[in-house]
Coordinates of C-alpha atoms (C1' of nucleotides) in Angstrom, one line a residue:
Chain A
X9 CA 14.2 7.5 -31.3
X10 CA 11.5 8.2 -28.9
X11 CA 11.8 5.2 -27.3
X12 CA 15.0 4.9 -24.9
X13 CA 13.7 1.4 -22.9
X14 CA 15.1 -0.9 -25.2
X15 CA 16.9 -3.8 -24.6
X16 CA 19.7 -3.0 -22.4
X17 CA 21.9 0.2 -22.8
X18 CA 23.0 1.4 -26.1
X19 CA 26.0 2.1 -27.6
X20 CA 28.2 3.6 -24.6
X21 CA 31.1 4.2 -25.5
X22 CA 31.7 8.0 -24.7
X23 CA 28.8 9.0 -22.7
X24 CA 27.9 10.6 -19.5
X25 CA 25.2 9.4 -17.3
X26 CA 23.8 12.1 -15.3
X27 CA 21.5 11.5 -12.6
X28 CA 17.8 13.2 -12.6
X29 CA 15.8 13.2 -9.2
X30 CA 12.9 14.4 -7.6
X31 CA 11.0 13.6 -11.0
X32 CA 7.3 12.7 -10.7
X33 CA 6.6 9.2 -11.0
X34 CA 5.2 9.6 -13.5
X35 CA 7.7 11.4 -15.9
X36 CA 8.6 9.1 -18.5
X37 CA 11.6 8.8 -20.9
X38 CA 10.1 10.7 -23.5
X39 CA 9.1 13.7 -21.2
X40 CA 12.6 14.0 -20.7
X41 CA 14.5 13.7 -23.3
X42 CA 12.9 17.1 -25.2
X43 CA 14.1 19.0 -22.2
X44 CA 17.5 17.2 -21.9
X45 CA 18.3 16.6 -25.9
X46 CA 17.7 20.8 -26.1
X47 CA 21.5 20.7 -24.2
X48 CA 23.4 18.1 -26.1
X49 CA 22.9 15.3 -27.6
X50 CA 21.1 12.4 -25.6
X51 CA 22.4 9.2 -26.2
X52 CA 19.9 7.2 -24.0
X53 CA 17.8 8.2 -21.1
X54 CA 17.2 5.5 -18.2
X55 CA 14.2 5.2 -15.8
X56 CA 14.3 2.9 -13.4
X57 CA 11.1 1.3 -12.4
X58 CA 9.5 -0.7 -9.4
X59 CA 9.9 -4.3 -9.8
X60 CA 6.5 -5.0 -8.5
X61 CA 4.5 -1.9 -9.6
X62 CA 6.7 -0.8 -12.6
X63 CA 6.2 2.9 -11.8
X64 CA 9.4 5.2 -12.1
X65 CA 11.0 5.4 -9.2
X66 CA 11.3 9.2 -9.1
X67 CA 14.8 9.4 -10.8
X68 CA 16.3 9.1 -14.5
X69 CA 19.6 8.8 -15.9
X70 CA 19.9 10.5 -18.7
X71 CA 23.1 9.7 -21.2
X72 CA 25.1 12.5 -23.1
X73 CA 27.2 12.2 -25.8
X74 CA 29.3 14.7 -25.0
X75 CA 30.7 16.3 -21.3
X76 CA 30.3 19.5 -22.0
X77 CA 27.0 19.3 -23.0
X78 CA 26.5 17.3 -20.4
X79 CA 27.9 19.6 -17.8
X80 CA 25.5 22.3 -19.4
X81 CA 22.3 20.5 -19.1
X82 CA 23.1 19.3 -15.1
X83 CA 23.9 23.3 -14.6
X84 CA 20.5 24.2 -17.0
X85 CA 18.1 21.9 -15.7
X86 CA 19.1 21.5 -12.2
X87 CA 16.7 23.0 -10.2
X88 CA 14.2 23.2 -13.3
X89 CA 10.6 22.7 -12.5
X90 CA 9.4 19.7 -15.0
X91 CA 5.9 18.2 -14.4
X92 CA 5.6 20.7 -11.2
X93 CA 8.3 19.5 -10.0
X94 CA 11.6 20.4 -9.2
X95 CA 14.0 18.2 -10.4
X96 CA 17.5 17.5 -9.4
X97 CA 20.1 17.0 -12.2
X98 CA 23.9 15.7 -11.2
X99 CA 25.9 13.7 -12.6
X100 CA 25.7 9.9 -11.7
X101 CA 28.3 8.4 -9.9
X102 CA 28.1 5.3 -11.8
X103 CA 28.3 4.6 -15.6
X104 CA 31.1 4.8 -18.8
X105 CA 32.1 7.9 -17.8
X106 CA 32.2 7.7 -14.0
X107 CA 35.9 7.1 -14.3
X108 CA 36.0 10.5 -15.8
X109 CA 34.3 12.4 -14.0
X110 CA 36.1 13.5 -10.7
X111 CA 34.7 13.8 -7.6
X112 CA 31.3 15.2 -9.5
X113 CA 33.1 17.3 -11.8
X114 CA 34.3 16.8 -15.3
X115 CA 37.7 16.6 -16.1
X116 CA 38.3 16.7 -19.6
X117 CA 36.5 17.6 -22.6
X118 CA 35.2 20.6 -20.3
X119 CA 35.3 24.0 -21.4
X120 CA 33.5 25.0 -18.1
X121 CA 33.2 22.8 -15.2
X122 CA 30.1 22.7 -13.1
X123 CA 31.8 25.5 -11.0
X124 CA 30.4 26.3 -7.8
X125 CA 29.2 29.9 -8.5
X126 CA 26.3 28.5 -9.9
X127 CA 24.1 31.7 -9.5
X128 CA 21.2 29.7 -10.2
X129 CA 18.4 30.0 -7.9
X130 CA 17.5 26.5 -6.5
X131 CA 16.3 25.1 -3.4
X132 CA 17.6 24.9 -0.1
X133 CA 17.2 21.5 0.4
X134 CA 20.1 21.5 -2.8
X135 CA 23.0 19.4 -1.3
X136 CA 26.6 20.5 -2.5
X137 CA 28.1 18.2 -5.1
X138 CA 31.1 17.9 -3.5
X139 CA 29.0 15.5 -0.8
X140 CA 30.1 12.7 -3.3
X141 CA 33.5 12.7 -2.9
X142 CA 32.7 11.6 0.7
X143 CA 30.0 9.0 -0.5
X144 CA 29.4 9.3 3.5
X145 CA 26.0 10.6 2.2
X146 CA 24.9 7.2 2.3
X147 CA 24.6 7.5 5.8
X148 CA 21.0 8.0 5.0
X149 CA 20.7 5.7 2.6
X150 CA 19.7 2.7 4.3
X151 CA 16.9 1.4 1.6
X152 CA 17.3 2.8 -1.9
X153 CA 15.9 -0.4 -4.1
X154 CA 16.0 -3.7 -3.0
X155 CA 15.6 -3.2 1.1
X156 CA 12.2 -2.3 0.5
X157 CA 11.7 -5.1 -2.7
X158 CA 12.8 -8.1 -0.6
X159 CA 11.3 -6.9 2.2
X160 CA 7.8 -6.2 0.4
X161 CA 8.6 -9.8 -0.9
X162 CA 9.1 -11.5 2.1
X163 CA 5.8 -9.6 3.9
X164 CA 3.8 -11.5 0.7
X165 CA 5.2 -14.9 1.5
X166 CA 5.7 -15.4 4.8
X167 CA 7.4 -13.9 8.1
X168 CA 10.0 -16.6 7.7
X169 CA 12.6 -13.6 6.5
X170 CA 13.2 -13.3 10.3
X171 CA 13.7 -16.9 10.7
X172 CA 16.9 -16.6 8.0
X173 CA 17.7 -12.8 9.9
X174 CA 18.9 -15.0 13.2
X175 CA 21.8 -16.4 11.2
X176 CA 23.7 -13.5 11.4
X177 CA 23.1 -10.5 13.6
X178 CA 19.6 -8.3 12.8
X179 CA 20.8 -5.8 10.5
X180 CA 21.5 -2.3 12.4
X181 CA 19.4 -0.3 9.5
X182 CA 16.6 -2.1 10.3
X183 CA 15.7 -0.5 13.2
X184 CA 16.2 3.1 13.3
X185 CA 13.8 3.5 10.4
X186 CA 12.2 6.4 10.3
X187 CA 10.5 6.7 6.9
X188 CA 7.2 8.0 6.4
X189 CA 4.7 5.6 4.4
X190 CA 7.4 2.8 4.8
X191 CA 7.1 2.8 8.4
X192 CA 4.0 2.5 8.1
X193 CA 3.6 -0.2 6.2
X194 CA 6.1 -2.4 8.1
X195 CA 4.2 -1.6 11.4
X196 CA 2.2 -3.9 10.3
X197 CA 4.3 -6.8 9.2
X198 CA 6.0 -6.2 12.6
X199 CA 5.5 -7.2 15.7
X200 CA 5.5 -5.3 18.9
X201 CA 8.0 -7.7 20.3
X202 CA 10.0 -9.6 18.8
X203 CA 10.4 -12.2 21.8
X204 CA 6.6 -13.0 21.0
X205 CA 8.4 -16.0 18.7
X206 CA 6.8 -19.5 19.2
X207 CA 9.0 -19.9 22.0
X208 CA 7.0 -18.3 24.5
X209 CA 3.6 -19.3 25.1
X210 CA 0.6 -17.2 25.2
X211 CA 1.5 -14.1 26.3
X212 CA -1.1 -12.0 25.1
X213 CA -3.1 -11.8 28.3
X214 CA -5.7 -9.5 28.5
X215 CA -3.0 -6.9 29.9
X216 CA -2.9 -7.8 33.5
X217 CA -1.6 -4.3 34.4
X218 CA -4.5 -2.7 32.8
X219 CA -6.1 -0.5 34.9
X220 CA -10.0 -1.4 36.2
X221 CA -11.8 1.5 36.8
X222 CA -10.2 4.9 37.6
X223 CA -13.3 5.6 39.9
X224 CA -11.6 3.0 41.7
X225 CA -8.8 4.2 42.5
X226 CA -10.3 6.4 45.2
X227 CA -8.9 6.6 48.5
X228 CA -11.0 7.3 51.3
X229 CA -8.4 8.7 53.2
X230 CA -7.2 10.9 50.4
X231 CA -9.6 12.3 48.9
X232 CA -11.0 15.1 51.5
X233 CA -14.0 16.2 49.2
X234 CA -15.6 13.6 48.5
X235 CA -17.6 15.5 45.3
X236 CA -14.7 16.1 43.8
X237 CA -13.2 13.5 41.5
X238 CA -9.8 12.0 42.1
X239 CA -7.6 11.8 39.7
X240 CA -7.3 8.4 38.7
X241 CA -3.2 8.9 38.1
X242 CA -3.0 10.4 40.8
X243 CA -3.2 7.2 42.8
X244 CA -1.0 7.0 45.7
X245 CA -0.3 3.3 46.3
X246 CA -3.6 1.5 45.8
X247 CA -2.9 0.2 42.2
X248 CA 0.1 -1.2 41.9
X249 CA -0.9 -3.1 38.7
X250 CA -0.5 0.2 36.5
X251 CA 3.2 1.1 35.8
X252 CA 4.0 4.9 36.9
X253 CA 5.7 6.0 34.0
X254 CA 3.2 4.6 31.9
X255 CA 1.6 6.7 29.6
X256 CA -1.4 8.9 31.3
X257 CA -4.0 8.0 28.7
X258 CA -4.2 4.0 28.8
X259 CA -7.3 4.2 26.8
X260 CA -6.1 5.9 24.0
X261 CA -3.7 3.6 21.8
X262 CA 0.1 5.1 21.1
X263 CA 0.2 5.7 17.9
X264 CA -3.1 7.3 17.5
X265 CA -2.5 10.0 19.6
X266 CA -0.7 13.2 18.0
X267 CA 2.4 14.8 18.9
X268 CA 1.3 17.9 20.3
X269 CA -1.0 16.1 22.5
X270 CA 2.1 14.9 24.3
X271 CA 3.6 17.9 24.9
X272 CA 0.4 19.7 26.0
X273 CA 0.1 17.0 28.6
X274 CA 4.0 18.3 30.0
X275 CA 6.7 16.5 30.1
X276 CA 5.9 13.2 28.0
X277 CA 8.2 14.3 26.0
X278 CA 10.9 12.0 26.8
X279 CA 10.8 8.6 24.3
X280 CA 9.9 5.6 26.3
X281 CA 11.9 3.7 24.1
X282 CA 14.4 1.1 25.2
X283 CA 17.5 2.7 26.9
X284 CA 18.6 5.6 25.2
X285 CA 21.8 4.8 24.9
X286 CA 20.3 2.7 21.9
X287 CA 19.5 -1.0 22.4
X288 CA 20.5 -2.3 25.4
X289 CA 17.9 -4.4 25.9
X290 CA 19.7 -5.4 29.7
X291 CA 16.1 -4.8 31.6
X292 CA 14.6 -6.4 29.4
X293 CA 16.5 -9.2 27.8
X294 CA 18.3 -10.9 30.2
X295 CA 20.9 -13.2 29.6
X296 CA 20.1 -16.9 28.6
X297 CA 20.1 -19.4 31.6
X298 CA 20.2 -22.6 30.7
X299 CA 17.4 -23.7 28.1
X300 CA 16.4 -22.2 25.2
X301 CA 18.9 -22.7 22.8
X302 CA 18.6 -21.3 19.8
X303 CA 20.3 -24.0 17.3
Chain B
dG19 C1' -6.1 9.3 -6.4
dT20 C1' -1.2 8.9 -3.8
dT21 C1' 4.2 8.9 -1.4
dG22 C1' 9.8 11.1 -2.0
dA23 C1' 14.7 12.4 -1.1
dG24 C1' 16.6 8.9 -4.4
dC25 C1' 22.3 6.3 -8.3
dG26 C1' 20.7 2.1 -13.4
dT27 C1' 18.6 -1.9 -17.1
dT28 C1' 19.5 -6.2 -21.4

DNA sequence: GTTGAGCGTT
């Protein structure tokens, strides 16, 4: 009875599938179900893995035969460290029992619903239960599972998955990603513009606008001591190759430098991103002429 | 050796 992963889901009749989070990835059925079985009686506990690594991805569901029970284990173990972690139990929105369960609380069968007074210390970060009734929470969820599987996908094959894309529009979540590691990893697969398509020819010049030397820069006229070095931003209207709102430090590269380095510099603060009233790529993009048709 | 903020399989 150890082991849960068997073929498909067992007998299902009157469970309650609750959902664990924030488990290691490494937790494992069995780690669980001890801690969980203590509270009621498991039917089945769930991990869901990676498709390409087959490591847990940080959440179980764990079955109970019984609502009440379940109830009692979301309001014992929530918040309970396992594996040095804290993990987050609730119930699941899907499964058997989601028609029972209202709104993340229990309906029948419960002697005690997960009331609110819940005097449990927990963390902060602990989001109310009654978020689910909204499911607006998804708000955030713009790659749970399979965004990041076809797109990993895709990145092994080919960059044709933007080809397909132009069919219908770009997909709005694809953009305003903001994860850690994940953007990361698709900084690579990405390209810093995506009008670098076959379509237009060479364009990687070796950045025309890049500025020579800052020693010359110098004005004659301008600078009144001579010994003292002028600053090579500080150009008045000799280079007109370099862009005035580009960033001070041409040399160093974007990304690499850090946050605070901006603000100590003043006011870089502002994004150089595209407009800010999101994408209105106007200055940028203008509107097709004649050629260039995309069929 | 690792991230994280997340709802599921035969």
């Amino acid at each position: 009875m150890s082991h849960f992963g068997r073929s498909g889901p067992p007998d299902i009749s009157d469970t309650y599938s609750l959902l664990v989070l924030n488990i290691t990835f490494r937790t494992t059925a069995d780690d669980l179900f001890p801690l969980f079985d203590k509270y009621g009686k498991v039917v089945d506990i769930f991990i869901p893995k990676d498709r390409r690594t087959g490591d847990s991805r940080g959440f179980a569901f764990v079955r109970y035969k019984y609502a009440d029970e379940a109830s009692k284990a979301v309001d014992r173990l929530d918040g309970r460290m396992v594996d040095g972690r804290e993990i987050t139990v609730q119930f699941a929105k899907y499964g058997p029992n989601a028609e029972r369960i209202h709104k993340g609380r229990i309906i029948e069968t419960s002697p005690k619903p997960i009331s609110t007074h819940r005097s449990r210390s927990r963390s902060p970060r602990k989001r109310h239960r009654d978020d689910y009734r909204d499911r607006d929470y998804r708000r955030r969820s713009r790659s749970r599972s399979y965004d990041r599987y076809e797109r990993d996908r895709y990145r092994g094959r080919d960059r044709d998955y933007r080809r397909r894309s132009r069919s219908h529009s770009a997909s709005p979540d694809y953009k305003s990603r903001r994860r850690g590691r994940y953007d990361d990893e698709r900084r690579h697969s990405r390209s810093p513009s995506r009008s670098v398509d076959s379509r237009s020819p060479a364009r990687h010049s070796p950045s025309p606008r890049r500025s020579p030397s800052p020693k010359k820069s110098i004005s004659p006229r301008r600078s009144p001591s001579p010994k003292k070095s002028i600053s090579p931003r500080r150009s008045p209207s000799r280079k007109k190759s370099i862009s005035p709102r580009r960033s001070p430090s041409p040399r160093k590269s974007p990304r690499d430098e850090s946050p605070d380095y901006r603000s100590r510099d003043g006011r870089s603060a502002s994004p150089r991103s595209v407009s800010p009233r999101g994408r209105a790529d106007s200055s940028r993009s203008p509107p097709p002429r004649n050629s260039n048709s995309d069929e």
